[in-house]
Amino acid sequence: MSKATAKESYRSGYVALIGRPNAGKSTLLNQVIGQKIAAVSDKPQTTRFKIQGVITRPEGQIVLVDTPGVHKPGYEMNRRMMAAVQDALMGVDLVCLIRDASISSGNGDKFVLELIQRSNKPALLLLNKIDKLKDKTALLPLIEWYRNEYEWSEVIPISALRGNVIDVLPNEMIKHLPPGEPLFGEDELTDQSVRTMVAEIVREKILQITGDEIPYVTAVVTEKWEETREDFTRIHCAIFVDRPSQKKIVIGKGASRVKEIGIQARRDIESLLGHRCHLELFVKVEKDWRDKAQLLDELGISE
């Protein structure tokens, strides 16, 4: 193919990952990008703002937009999260509905489908977590129901966790994007700052280590960043919780839990930075932080 022909056939655009909490959107994003840029846990509402990941191929460029799981807004934070979903749907060229195929349908699934129907955008249906299905024929009624509800460009069963079929997804997405120039440089992977990614790594470890004790009442802000040397960075992160009892849970007996959070987070941060770092964690009680506009702005959960 000549350079002129390749340029004419090049496609680029924005692709929204939409679904219920825990559908596997962030796991899918990290898998197809090939690097962890979004926090992942089995807790609802892990993703709180739009995260963009960039895939560049010779034939096109995809800007994946990971969105918060669709849920009923309660706090100001949740209202902003749902506004981010609506905003993503309005501004993308293609929608990917990520559906956990291992669980039965509920009202939440119908609500997500209605959002996509109202957007009237080209859409892929990605039936995730097929590794949990002993009998894959169980997918057939689900596929039939969704096909009757919307005109999907493709229906693709996947396992984001295992990496099944993930390699074919970028090509499927590019096929449905409009012709256009690249939107990002070919070496760019995300629009997230390193400071934001570090805060998200810490929050991910809190969710993993505290289990069901702190489901989604924590927030993390990178408050201080010192490049001491080219190969060493000092980082200070503040962990916000609602109540003093939650602070005790995060710190743990003899500070054992916050130490473990720091150890695990530091490993991932050093992998991200490519060099050693010193990580300091501070736990702060900020009552009703999920309703405080200024703190939500600091966290990147903007209007």
PDB file of C-alpha atoms in Angstrom:
ATOM      1  CA  MET A   1       0.000   0.000   0.000  1.00  0.00           C
ATOM      2  CA  SER A   2       1.380   3.437  -0.948  1.00  0.00           C
ATOM      3  CA  LYS A   3       1.826   6.136   1.696  1.00  0.00           C
ATOM      4  CA  ALA A   4      -0.943   8.202   0.099  1.00  0.00           C
ATOM      5  CA  THR A   5      -3.363   5.265   0.089  1.00  0.00           C
ATOM      6  CA  ALA A   6      -2.478   4.374   3.698  1.00  0.00           C
ATOM      7  CA  LYS A   7      -3.127   7.974   4.729  1.00  0.00           C
ATOM      8  CA  GLU A   8      -6.517   7.996   2.987  1.00  0.00           C
ATOM      9  CA  SER A   9      -7.588   4.738   4.666  1.00  0.00           C
ATOM     10  CA  TYR A  10      -6.336   5.752   8.151  1.00  0.00           C
ATOM     11  CA  ARG A  11      -9.099   5.871  10.770  1.00  0.00           C
ATOM     12  CA  SER A  12      -9.180   7.480  14.190  1.00  0.00           C
ATOM     13  CA  GLY A  13     -11.702   8.342  16.865  1.00  0.00           C
ATOM     14  CA  TYR A  14     -13.005   8.055  20.407  1.00  0.00           C
ATOM     15  CA  VAL A  15     -14.466   4.809  21.779  1.00  0.00           C
ATOM     16  CA  ALA A  16     -16.440   4.789  25.043  1.00  0.00           C
ATOM     17  CA  LEU A  17     -16.360   1.767  27.367  1.00  0.00           C
ATOM     18  CA  ILE A  18     -19.786   1.722  29.040  1.00  0.00           C
ATOM     19  CA  GLY A  19     -21.243  -0.767  31.514  1.00  0.00           C
ATOM     20  CA  ARG A  20     -22.427  -1.493  35.013  1.00  0.00           C
ATOM     21  CA  PRO A  21     -20.008  -1.430  37.979  1.00  0.00           C
ATOM     22  CA  ASN A  22     -17.656  -4.446  37.970  1.00  0.00           C
ATOM     23  CA  ALA A  23     -18.351  -5.296  34.320  1.00  0.00           C
ATOM     24  CA  GLY A  24     -14.588  -5.275  33.650  1.00  0.00           C
ATOM     25  CA  LYS A  25     -14.138  -1.971  31.788  1.00  0.00           C
ATOM     26  CA  SER A  26     -10.882  -0.930  33.472  1.00  0.00           C
ATOM     27  CA  THR A  27      -9.425  -4.454  33.197  1.00  0.00           C
ATOM     28  CA  LEU A  28     -10.218  -4.378  29.475  1.00  0.00           C
ATOM     29  CA  LEU A  29      -8.658  -0.920  29.084  1.00  0.00           C
ATOM     30  CA  ASN A  30      -5.411  -2.025  30.768  1.00  0.00           C
ATOM     31  CA  GLN A  31      -5.268  -5.223  28.687  1.00  0.00           C
ATOM     32  CA  VAL A  32      -5.686  -3.600  25.269  1.00  0.00           C
ATOM     33  CA  ILE A  33      -3.353  -0.690  26.125  1.00  0.00           C
ATOM     34  CA  GLY A  34      -0.763  -3.153  27.450  1.00  0.00           C
ATOM     35  CA  GLN A  35      -0.083  -1.125  30.612  1.00  0.00           C
ATOM     36  CA  LYS A  36      -1.980  -0.406  33.812  1.00  0.00           C
ATOM     37  CA  ILE A  37      -3.440   3.089  33.539  1.00  0.00           C
ATOM     38  CA  ALA A  38      -6.725   2.509  35.413  1.00  0.00           C
ATOM     39  CA  ALA A  39      -7.320   1.264  38.957  1.00  0.00           C
ATOM     40  CA  VAL A  40      -8.846  -2.206  39.107  1.00  0.00           C
ATOM     41  CA  SER A  41     -10.671  -3.914  41.980  1.00  0.00           C
ATOM     42  CA  ASP A  42     -13.744  -6.042  42.583  1.00  0.00           C
ATOM     43  CA  LYS A  43     -15.432  -3.111  44.369  1.00  0.00           C
ATOM     44  CA  PRO A  44     -18.150  -1.016  42.707  1.00  0.00           C
ATOM     45  CA  GLN A  45     -17.344   2.544  41.603  1.00  0.00           C
ATOM     46  CA  THR A  46     -13.588   1.971  41.355  1.00  0.00           C
ATOM     47  CA  THR A  47     -13.441   4.201  38.258  1.00  0.00           C
ATOM     48  CA  ARG A  48     -14.579   7.720  39.194  1.00  0.00           C
ATOM     49  CA  PHE A  49     -13.716   9.829  36.153  1.00  0.00           C
ATOM     50  CA  LYS A  50     -13.088   9.427  32.455  1.00  0.00           C
ATOM     51  CA  ILE A  51      -9.709   7.857  31.712  1.00  0.00           C
ATOM     52  CA  GLN A  52      -8.409   7.880  28.160  1.00  0.00           C
ATOM     53  CA  GLY A  53      -6.084   5.238  26.798  1.00  0.00           C
ATOM     54  CA  VAL A  54      -4.539   5.461  23.335  1.00  0.00           C
ATOM     55  CA  ILE A  55      -3.914   2.566  20.933  1.00  0.00           C
ATOM     56  CA  THR A  56      -1.949   3.419  17.779  1.00  0.00           C
ATOM     57  CA  ARG A  57      -1.791   0.981  14.883  1.00  0.00           C
ATOM     58  CA  PRO A  58      -0.558   1.420  11.277  1.00  0.00           C
ATOM     59  CA  GLU A  59      -4.170   1.434  10.105  1.00  0.00           C
ATOM     60  CA  GLY A  60      -5.618   3.754  12.746  1.00  0.00           C
ATOM     61  CA  GLN A  61      -5.717   5.203  16.240  1.00  0.00           C
ATOM     62  CA  ILE A  62      -8.261   4.456  18.997  1.00  0.00           C
ATOM     63  CA  VAL A  63      -8.778   6.714  21.995  1.00  0.00           C
ATOM     64  CA  LEU A  64     -10.505   4.477  24.541  1.00  0.00           C
ATOM     65  CA  VAL A  65     -12.580   6.346  27.119  1.00  0.00           C
ATOM     66  CA  ASP A  66     -13.051   4.317  30.316  1.00  0.00           C
ATOM     67  CA  THR A  67     -16.080   5.588  32.237  1.00  0.00           C
ATOM     68  CA  PRO A  68     -17.489   5.068  35.737  1.00  0.00           C
ATOM     69  CA  GLY A  69     -19.867   2.125  36.142  1.00  0.00           C
ATOM     70  CA  VAL A  70     -23.476   3.176  35.547  1.00  0.00           C
ATOM     71  CA  HIS A  71     -25.315   3.434  38.877  1.00  0.00           C
ATOM     72  CA  LYS A  72     -27.874   5.596  40.708  1.00  0.00           C
ATOM     73  CA  PRO A  73     -26.266   8.879  41.816  1.00  0.00           C
ATOM     74  CA  GLY A  74     -26.460   9.620  45.538  1.00  0.00           C
ATOM     75  CA  TYR A  75     -23.641  11.960  46.541  1.00  0.00           C
ATOM     76  CA  GLU A  76     -22.326  14.900  44.493  1.00  0.00           C
ATOM     77  CA  MET A  77     -19.419  12.614  43.541  1.00  0.00           C
ATOM     78  CA  ASN A  78     -21.796  10.042  42.051  1.00  0.00           C
ATOM     79  CA  ARG A  79     -23.742  12.731  40.191  1.00  0.00           C
ATOM     80  CA  ARG A  80     -20.496  13.913  38.616  1.00  0.00           C
ATOM     81  CA  MET A  81     -19.553  10.328  37.757  1.00  0.00           C
ATOM     82  CA  MET A  82     -22.828   9.809  35.879  1.00  0.00           C
ATOM     83  CA  ALA A  83     -22.379  13.169  34.138  1.00  0.00           C
ATOM     84  CA  ALA A  84     -19.004  11.835  32.915  1.00  0.00           C
ATOM     85  CA  VAL A  85     -20.779   8.809  31.394  1.00  0.00           C
ATOM     86  CA  GLN A  86     -23.340  11.009  29.604  1.00  0.00           C
ATOM     87  CA  ASP A  87     -20.576  13.317  28.392  1.00  0.00           C
ATOM     88  CA  ALA A  88     -18.577  10.369  27.036  1.00  0.00           C
ATOM     89  CA  LEU A  89     -21.574   9.022  25.130  1.00  0.00           C
ATOM     90  CA  MET A  90     -22.145  12.406  23.507  1.00  0.00           C
ATOM     91  CA  GLY A  91     -18.562  12.883  22.359  1.00  0.00           C
ATOM     92  CA  VAL A  92     -17.458   9.492  20.973  1.00  0.00           C
ATOM     93  CA  ASP A  93     -17.571   7.858  17.558  1.00  0.00           C
ATOM     94  CA  LEU A  94     -18.174   4.307  18.817  1.00  0.00           C
ATOM     95  CA  VAL A  95     -19.619   2.783  21.989  1.00  0.00           C
ATOM     96  CA  CYS A  96     -18.575  -0.533  23.536  1.00  0.00           C
ATOM     97  CA  LEU A  97     -21.086  -1.991  25.969  1.00  0.00           C
ATOM     98  CA  ILE A  98     -19.179  -4.226  28.390  1.00  0.00           C
ATOM     99  CA  ARG A  99     -21.623  -6.778  29.827  1.00  0.00           C
ATOM    100  CA  ASP A 100     -20.744  -9.304  32.536  1.00  0.00           C
ATOM    101  CA  ALA A 101     -22.050 -12.441  30.834  1.00  0.00           C
ATOM    102  CA  SER A 102     -21.635 -14.556  33.980  1.00  0.00           C
ATOM    103  CA  ILE A 103     -24.552 -12.920  35.849  1.00  0.00           C
ATOM    104  CA  SER A 104     -28.260 -12.664  35.113  1.00  0.00           C
ATOM    105  CA  SER A 105     -29.819  -9.499  33.705  1.00  0.00           C
ATOM    106  CA  GLY A 106     -31.255  -6.829  35.974  1.00  0.00           C
ATOM    107  CA  ASN A 107     -32.702  -3.333  35.831  1.00  0.00           C
ATOM    108  CA  GLY A 108     -29.182  -1.876  35.760  1.00  0.00           C
ATOM    109  CA  ASP A 109     -28.450  -3.685  32.475  1.00  0.00           C
ATOM    110  CA  LYS A 110     -31.649  -2.323  30.943  1.00  0.00           C
ATOM    111  CA  PHE A 111     -30.753   1.201  32.054  1.00  0.00           C
ATOM    112  CA  VAL A 112     -27.282   0.968  30.452  1.00  0.00           C
ATOM    113  CA  LEU A 113     -28.880  -0.341  27.257  1.00  0.00           C
ATOM    114  CA  GLU A 114     -31.330   2.576  27.250  1.00  0.00           C
ATOM    115  CA  LEU A 115     -28.403   5.030  27.470  1.00  0.00           C
ATOM    116  CA  ILE A 116     -26.876   3.447  24.375  1.00  0.00           C
ATOM    117  CA  GLN A 117     -30.201   3.362  22.548  1.00  0.00           C
ATOM    118  CA  ARG A 118     -30.667   7.083  23.218  1.00  0.00           C
ATOM    119  CA  SER A 119     -27.128   7.837  22.007  1.00  0.00           C
ATOM    120  CA  ASN A 120     -27.911   6.106  18.693  1.00  0.00           C
ATOM    121  CA  LYS A 121     -24.169   5.601  18.110  1.00  0.00           C
ATOM    122  CA  PRO A 122     -22.485   2.656  16.360  1.00  0.00           C
ATOM    123  CA  ALA A 123     -21.863   0.092  19.094  1.00  0.00           C
ATOM    124  CA  LEU A 124     -20.048  -3.151  19.860  1.00  0.00           C
ATOM    125  CA  LEU A 125     -21.477  -5.562  22.429  1.00  0.00           C
ATOM    126  CA  LEU A 126     -18.636  -7.158  24.410  1.00  0.00           C
ATOM    127  CA  LEU A 127     -19.844 -10.065  26.532  1.00  0.00           C
ATOM    128  CA  ASN A 128     -17.172 -10.261  29.208  1.00  0.00           C
ATOM    129  CA  LYS A 129     -16.118 -12.873  31.804  1.00  0.00           C
ATOM    130  CA  ILE A 130     -16.875 -15.851  29.547  1.00  0.00           C
ATOM    131  CA  ASP A 131     -14.124 -17.703  31.441  1.00  0.00           C
ATOM    132  CA  LYS A 132     -16.647 -18.027  34.285  1.00  0.00           C
ATOM    133  CA  LEU A 133     -19.145 -19.905  32.078  1.00  0.00           C
ATOM    134  CA  LYS A 134     -18.844 -23.686  32.112  1.00  0.00           C
ATOM    135  CA  ASP A 135     -21.357 -23.956  29.260  1.00  0.00           C
ATOM    136  CA  LYS A 136     -20.704 -21.328  26.566  1.00  0.00           C
ATOM    137  CA  THR A 137     -24.096 -22.062  24.937  1.00  0.00           C
ATOM    138  CA  ALA A 138     -25.552 -20.052  27.831  1.00  0.00           C
ATOM    139  CA  LEU A 139     -24.439 -16.991  25.831  1.00  0.00           C
ATOM    140  CA  LEU A 140     -26.909 -17.667  23.008  1.00  0.00           C
ATOM    141  CA  PRO A 141     -30.131 -16.422  24.723  1.00  0.00           C
ATOM    142  CA  LEU A 142     -28.242 -13.353  25.984  1.00  0.00           C
ATOM    143  CA  ILE A 143     -26.932 -12.562  22.494  1.00  0.00           C
ATOM    144  CA  GLU A 144     -30.406 -13.027  21.010  1.00  0.00           C
ATOM    145  CA  TRP A 145     -31.992 -10.691  23.578  1.00  0.00           C
ATOM    146  CA  TYR A 146     -29.438  -7.938  22.977  1.00  0.00           C
ATOM    147  CA  ARG A 147     -29.670  -8.319  19.182  1.00  0.00           C
ATOM    148  CA  ASN A 148     -33.416  -7.734  19.409  1.00  0.00           C
ATOM    149  CA  GLU A 149     -32.864  -4.532  21.404  1.00  0.00           C
ATOM    150  CA  TYR A 150     -30.218  -2.742  19.291  1.00  0.00           C
ATOM    151  CA  GLU A 151     -28.408  -2.945  15.964  1.00  0.00           C
ATOM    152  CA  TRP A 152     -24.920  -3.894  17.125  1.00  0.00           C
ATOM    153  CA  SER A 153     -21.997  -3.504  14.711  1.00  0.00           C
ATOM    154  CA  GLU A 154     -20.428  -6.618  16.280  1.00  0.00           C
ATOM    155  CA  VAL A 155     -21.146  -8.983  19.178  1.00  0.00           C
ATOM    156  CA  ILE A 156     -17.917 -10.359  20.662  1.00  0.00           C
ATOM    157  CA  PRO A 157     -17.573 -12.722  23.668  1.00  0.00           C
ATOM    158  CA  ILE A 158     -14.366 -11.926  25.610  1.00  0.00           C
ATOM    159  CA  SER A 159     -12.500 -12.464  28.861  1.00  0.00           C
ATOM    160  CA  ALA A 160     -10.714  -9.229  29.759  1.00  0.00           C
ATOM    161  CA  LEU A 161      -9.061 -10.882  32.771  1.00  0.00           C
ATOM    162  CA  ARG A 162      -7.657 -13.851  30.808  1.00  0.00           C
ATOM    163  CA  GLY A 163      -6.906 -11.786  27.691  1.00  0.00           C
ATOM    164  CA  ASN A 164      -9.159 -13.970  25.498  1.00  0.00           C
ATOM    165  CA  VAL A 165      -9.919 -12.361  22.102  1.00  0.00           C
ATOM    166  CA  ILE A 166      -8.414  -9.065  23.333  1.00  0.00           C
ATOM    167  CA  ASP A 167      -5.901  -9.001  20.454  1.00  0.00           C
ATOM    168  CA  VAL A 168      -8.662  -8.768  17.803  1.00  0.00           C
ATOM    169  CA  LEU A 169     -10.578  -5.937  19.496  1.00  0.00           C
ATOM    170  CA  PRO A 170      -8.496  -2.969  18.269  1.00  0.00           C
ATOM    171  CA  ASN A 171      -8.958  -4.025  14.632  1.00  0.00           C
ATOM    172  CA  GLU A 172     -12.712  -4.439  15.178  1.00  0.00           C
ATOM    173  CA  MET A 173     -12.896  -0.966  16.733  1.00  0.00           C
ATOM    174  CA  ILE A 174     -10.836   0.723  14.005  1.00  0.00           C
ATOM    175  CA  LYS A 175     -13.158  -0.703  11.323  1.00  0.00           C
ATOM    176  CA  HIS A 176     -16.040   1.324  12.780  1.00  0.00           C
ATOM    177  CA  LEU A 177     -14.188   4.635  13.251  1.00  0.00           C
ATOM    178  CA  PRO A 178     -14.331   7.535  10.760  1.00  0.00           C
ATOM    179  CA  PRO A 179     -11.383   8.363   8.468  1.00  0.00           C
ATOM    180  CA  GLY A 180      -9.071  10.880  10.113  1.00  0.00           C
ATOM    181  CA  GLU A 181      -5.612  11.912  11.299  1.00  0.00           C
ATOM    182  CA  PRO A 182      -4.143  10.614  14.607  1.00  0.00           C
ATOM    183  CA  LEU A 183      -5.480  12.475  17.659  1.00  0.00           C
ATOM    184  CA  PHE A 184      -2.431  11.778  19.865  1.00  0.00           C
ATOM    185  CA  GLY A 185       1.276  11.181  19.275  1.00  0.00           C
ATOM    186  CA  GLU A 186       2.106   7.543  18.536  1.00  0.00           C
ATOM    187  CA  ASP A 187       4.106   7.167  21.777  1.00  0.00           C
ATOM    188  CA  GLU A 188       1.296   8.513  23.993  1.00  0.00           C
ATOM    189  CA  LEU A 189      -0.660   5.924  25.989  1.00  0.00           C
ATOM    190  CA  THR A 190      -2.983   8.027  28.141  1.00  0.00           C
ATOM    191  CA  ASP A 191      -4.188  11.537  28.976  1.00  0.00           C
ATOM    192  CA  GLN A 192      -3.680  10.860  32.695  1.00  0.00           C
ATOM    193  CA  SER A 193      -0.842  12.645  34.505  1.00  0.00           C
ATOM    194  CA  VAL A 194       1.696  10.478  36.341  1.00  0.00           C
ATOM    195  CA  ARG A 195       0.566  12.062  39.629  1.00  0.00           C
ATOM    196  CA  THR A 196      -3.024  10.961  38.957  1.00  0.00           C
ATOM    197  CA  MET A 197      -1.937   7.430  38.038  1.00  0.00           C
ATOM    198  CA  VAL A 198       0.111   7.199  41.249  1.00  0.00           C
ATOM    199  CA  ALA A 199      -2.920   8.264  43.335  1.00  0.00           C
ATOM    200  CA  GLU A 200      -5.038   5.658  41.546  1.00  0.00           C
ATOM    201  CA  ILE A 201      -2.452   2.935  42.236  1.00  0.00           C
ATOM    202  CA  VAL A 202      -2.588   3.772  45.958  1.00  0.00           C
ATOM    203  CA  ARG A 203      -6.405   3.746  45.935  1.00  0.00           C
ATOM    204  CA  GLU A 204      -6.434   0.387  44.151  1.00  0.00           C
ATOM    205  CA  LYS A 205      -4.220  -1.127  46.881  1.00  0.00           C
ATOM    206  CA  ILE A 206      -6.489   0.311  49.612  1.00  0.00           C
ATOM    207  CA  LEU A 207      -9.502  -1.383  48.007  1.00  0.00           C
ATOM    208  CA  GLN A 208      -7.648  -4.676  47.603  1.00  0.00           C
ATOM    209  CA  ILE A 209      -6.163  -4.771  51.126  1.00  0.00           C
ATOM    210  CA  THR A 210      -9.123  -3.456  53.152  1.00  0.00           C
ATOM    211  CA  GLY A 211     -11.606  -5.753  51.406  1.00  0.00           C
ATOM    212  CA  ASP A 212     -15.230  -5.131  52.358  1.00  0.00           C
ATOM    213  CA  GLU A 213     -14.334  -2.871  55.299  1.00  0.00           C
ATOM    214  CA  ILE A 214     -13.779   0.221  53.127  1.00  0.00           C
ATOM    215  CA  PRO A 215     -15.889  -0.364  50.014  1.00  0.00           C
ATOM    216  CA  TYR A 216     -15.691   3.049  48.295  1.00  0.00           C
ATOM    217  CA  VAL A 217     -15.359   5.754  50.928  1.00  0.00           C
ATOM    218  CA  THR A 218     -11.682   6.562  50.278  1.00  0.00           C
ATOM    219  CA  ALA A 219     -10.041   9.053  47.962  1.00  0.00           C
ATOM    220  CA  VAL A 220      -6.355   9.660  47.249  1.00  0.00           C
ATOM    221  CA  VAL A 221      -4.565  12.854  46.187  1.00  0.00           C
ATOM    222  CA  THR A 222      -0.874  13.148  45.293  1.00  0.00           C
ATOM    223  CA  GLU A 223       0.016  16.239  47.336  1.00  0.00           C
ATOM    224  CA  LYS A 224       3.806  16.400  46.986  1.00  0.00           C
ATOM    225  CA  TRP A 225       6.198  15.275  44.258  1.00  0.00           C
ATOM    226  CA  GLU A 226       9.967  15.778  44.506  1.00  0.00           C
ATOM    227  CA  GLU A 227      12.361  14.626  41.780  1.00  0.00           C
ATOM    228  CA  THR A 228      15.305  14.197  44.172  1.00  0.00           C
ATOM    229  CA  ARG A 229      17.466  12.659  41.443  1.00  0.00           C
ATOM    230  CA  GLU A 230      16.864  11.438  37.910  1.00  0.00           C
ATOM    231  CA  ASP A 231      16.473   7.940  39.282  1.00  0.00           C
ATOM    232  CA  PHE A 232      14.666   8.705  42.565  1.00  0.00           C
ATOM    233  CA  THR A 233      11.346  10.429  43.401  1.00  0.00           C
ATOM    234  CA  ARG A 234       9.792  11.326  46.762  1.00  0.00           C
ATOM    235  CA  ILE A 235       5.990  11.127  46.703  1.00  0.00           C
ATOM    236  CA  HIS A 236       3.478  12.140  49.380  1.00  0.00           C
ATOM    237  CA  CYS A 237      -0.136  10.978  48.993  1.00  0.00           C
ATOM    238  CA  ALA A 238      -3.100  11.914  51.181  1.00  0.00           C
ATOM    239  CA  ILE A 239      -5.790   9.286  51.768  1.00  0.00           C
ATOM    240  CA  PHE A 240      -9.178  10.825  52.598  1.00  0.00           C
ATOM    241  CA  VAL A 241     -11.867   8.969  54.567  1.00  0.00           C
ATOM    242  CA  ASP A 242     -15.255  10.022  55.976  1.00  0.00           C
ATOM    243  CA  ARG A 243     -14.887   9.076  59.644  1.00  0.00           C
ATOM    244  CA  PRO A 244     -12.228   8.432  62.339  1.00  0.00           C
ATOM    245  CA  SER A 245     -13.304   4.752  62.468  1.00  0.00           C
ATOM    246  CA  GLN A 246     -12.405   4.417  58.779  1.00  0.00           C
ATOM    247  CA  LYS A 247      -9.016   6.016  59.423  1.00  0.00           C
ATOM    248  CA  LYS A 248      -8.300   3.285  61.999  1.00  0.00           C
ATOM    249  CA  ILE A 249      -9.232   0.606  59.460  1.00  0.00           C
ATOM    250  CA  VAL A 250      -6.902   2.009  56.778  1.00  0.00           C
ATOM    251  CA  ILE A 251      -3.992   2.453  59.219  1.00  0.00           C
ATOM    252  CA  GLY A 252      -4.463  -0.937  60.916  1.00  0.00           C
ATOM    253  CA  LYS A 253      -2.980  -2.232  64.136  1.00  0.00           C
ATOM    254  CA  GLY A 254       0.487  -0.757  64.666  1.00  0.00           C
ATOM    255  CA  ALA A 255       0.171   0.909  61.234  1.00  0.00           C
ATOM    256  CA  SER A 256       0.485  -2.578  59.672  1.00  0.00           C
ATOM    257  CA  ARG A 257      -2.182  -2.052  57.043  1.00  0.00           C
ATOM    258  CA  VAL A 258      -1.063   1.341  55.734  1.00  0.00           C
ATOM    259  CA  LYS A 259       2.498  -0.062  55.550  1.00  0.00           C
ATOM    260  CA  GLU A 260       1.275  -2.964  53.410  1.00  0.00           C
ATOM    261  CA  ILE A 261      -0.668  -0.547  51.177  1.00  0.00           C
ATOM    262  CA  GLY A 262       2.534   1.483  50.767  1.00  0.00           C
ATOM    263  CA  ILE A 263       4.697  -1.565  49.980  1.00  0.00           C
ATOM    264  CA  GLN A 264       2.340  -2.883  47.318  1.00  0.00           C
ATOM    265  CA  ALA A 265       1.686   0.553  45.803  1.00  0.00           C
ATOM    266  CA  ARG A 266       5.394   1.388  45.665  1.00  0.00           C
ATOM    267  CA  ARG A 267       6.106  -1.727  43.572  1.00  0.00           C
ATOM    268  CA  ASP A 268       3.593  -0.654  40.912  1.00  0.00           C
ATOM    269  CA  ILE A 269       4.681   2.997  41.058  1.00  0.00           C
ATOM    270  CA  GLU A 270       8.350   2.085  40.549  1.00  0.00           C
ATOM    271  CA  SER A 271       7.327  -0.060  37.594  1.00  0.00           C
ATOM    272  CA  LEU A 272       5.392   2.919  36.181  1.00  0.00           C
ATOM    273  CA  LEU A 273       8.242   5.417  36.730  1.00  0.00           C
ATOM    274  CA  GLY A 274      11.048   3.080  35.766  1.00  0.00           C
ATOM    275  CA  HIS A 275      13.055   3.947  38.877  1.00  0.00           C
ATOM    276  CA  ARG A 276      12.977   3.856  42.683  1.00  0.00           C
ATOM    277  CA  CYS A 277      10.735   6.044  44.785  1.00  0.00           C
ATOM    278  CA  HIS A 278       9.956   6.852  48.409  1.00  0.00           C
ATOM    279  CA  LEU A 279       6.204   6.815  49.123  1.00  0.00           C
ATOM    280  CA  GLU A 280       4.695   8.546  52.179  1.00  0.00           C
ATOM    281  CA  LEU A 281       1.005   7.971  52.944  1.00  0.00           C
ATOM    282  CA  PHE A 282      -1.068  10.192  55.250  1.00  0.00           C
ATOM    283  CA  VAL A 283      -4.649   9.350  56.260  1.00  0.00           C
ATOM    284  CA  LYS A 284      -6.960  12.341  56.754  1.00  0.00           C
ATOM    285  CA  VAL A 285     -10.567  12.463  57.987  1.00  0.00           C
ATOM    286  CA  GLU A 286     -12.688  14.717  55.759  1.00  0.00           C
ATOM    287  CA  LYS A 287     -16.365  14.378  56.700  1.00  0.00           C
ATOM    288  CA  ASP A 288     -18.734  14.168  53.712  1.00  0.00           C
ATOM    289  CA  TRP A 289     -15.869  14.570  51.230  1.00  0.00           C
ATOM    290  CA  ARG A 290     -18.034  13.024  48.480  1.00  0.00           C
ATOM    291  CA  ASP A 291     -20.238  16.136  48.601  1.00  0.00           C
ATOM    292  CA  LYS A 292     -17.406  18.718  48.676  1.00  0.00           C
ATOM    293  CA  ALA A 293     -16.942  20.369  45.282  1.00  0.00           C
ATOM    294  CA  GLN A 294     -13.399  21.663  45.891  1.00  0.00           C
ATOM    295  CA  LEU A 295     -12.019  18.283  46.942  1.00  0.00           C
ATOM    296  CA  LEU A 296     -13.822  16.540  44.068  1.00  0.00           C
ATOM    297  CA  ASP A 297     -12.164  19.024  41.697  1.00  0.00           C
ATOM    298  CA  GLU A 298      -8.750  18.134  43.216  1.00  0.00           C
ATOM    299  CA  LEU A 299      -9.510  14.463  42.665  1.00  0.00           C
ATOM    300  CA  GLY A 300     -10.258  15.085  38.989  1.00  0.00           C
ATOM    301  CA  ILE A 301     -13.965  14.263  39.428  1.00  0.00           C
ATOM    302  CA  SER A 302     -14.989  17.485  37.721  1.00  0.00           C
ATOM    303  CA  GLU A 303     -18.325  18.936  36.681  1.00  0.00           C
TER     304      GLU A 303
END
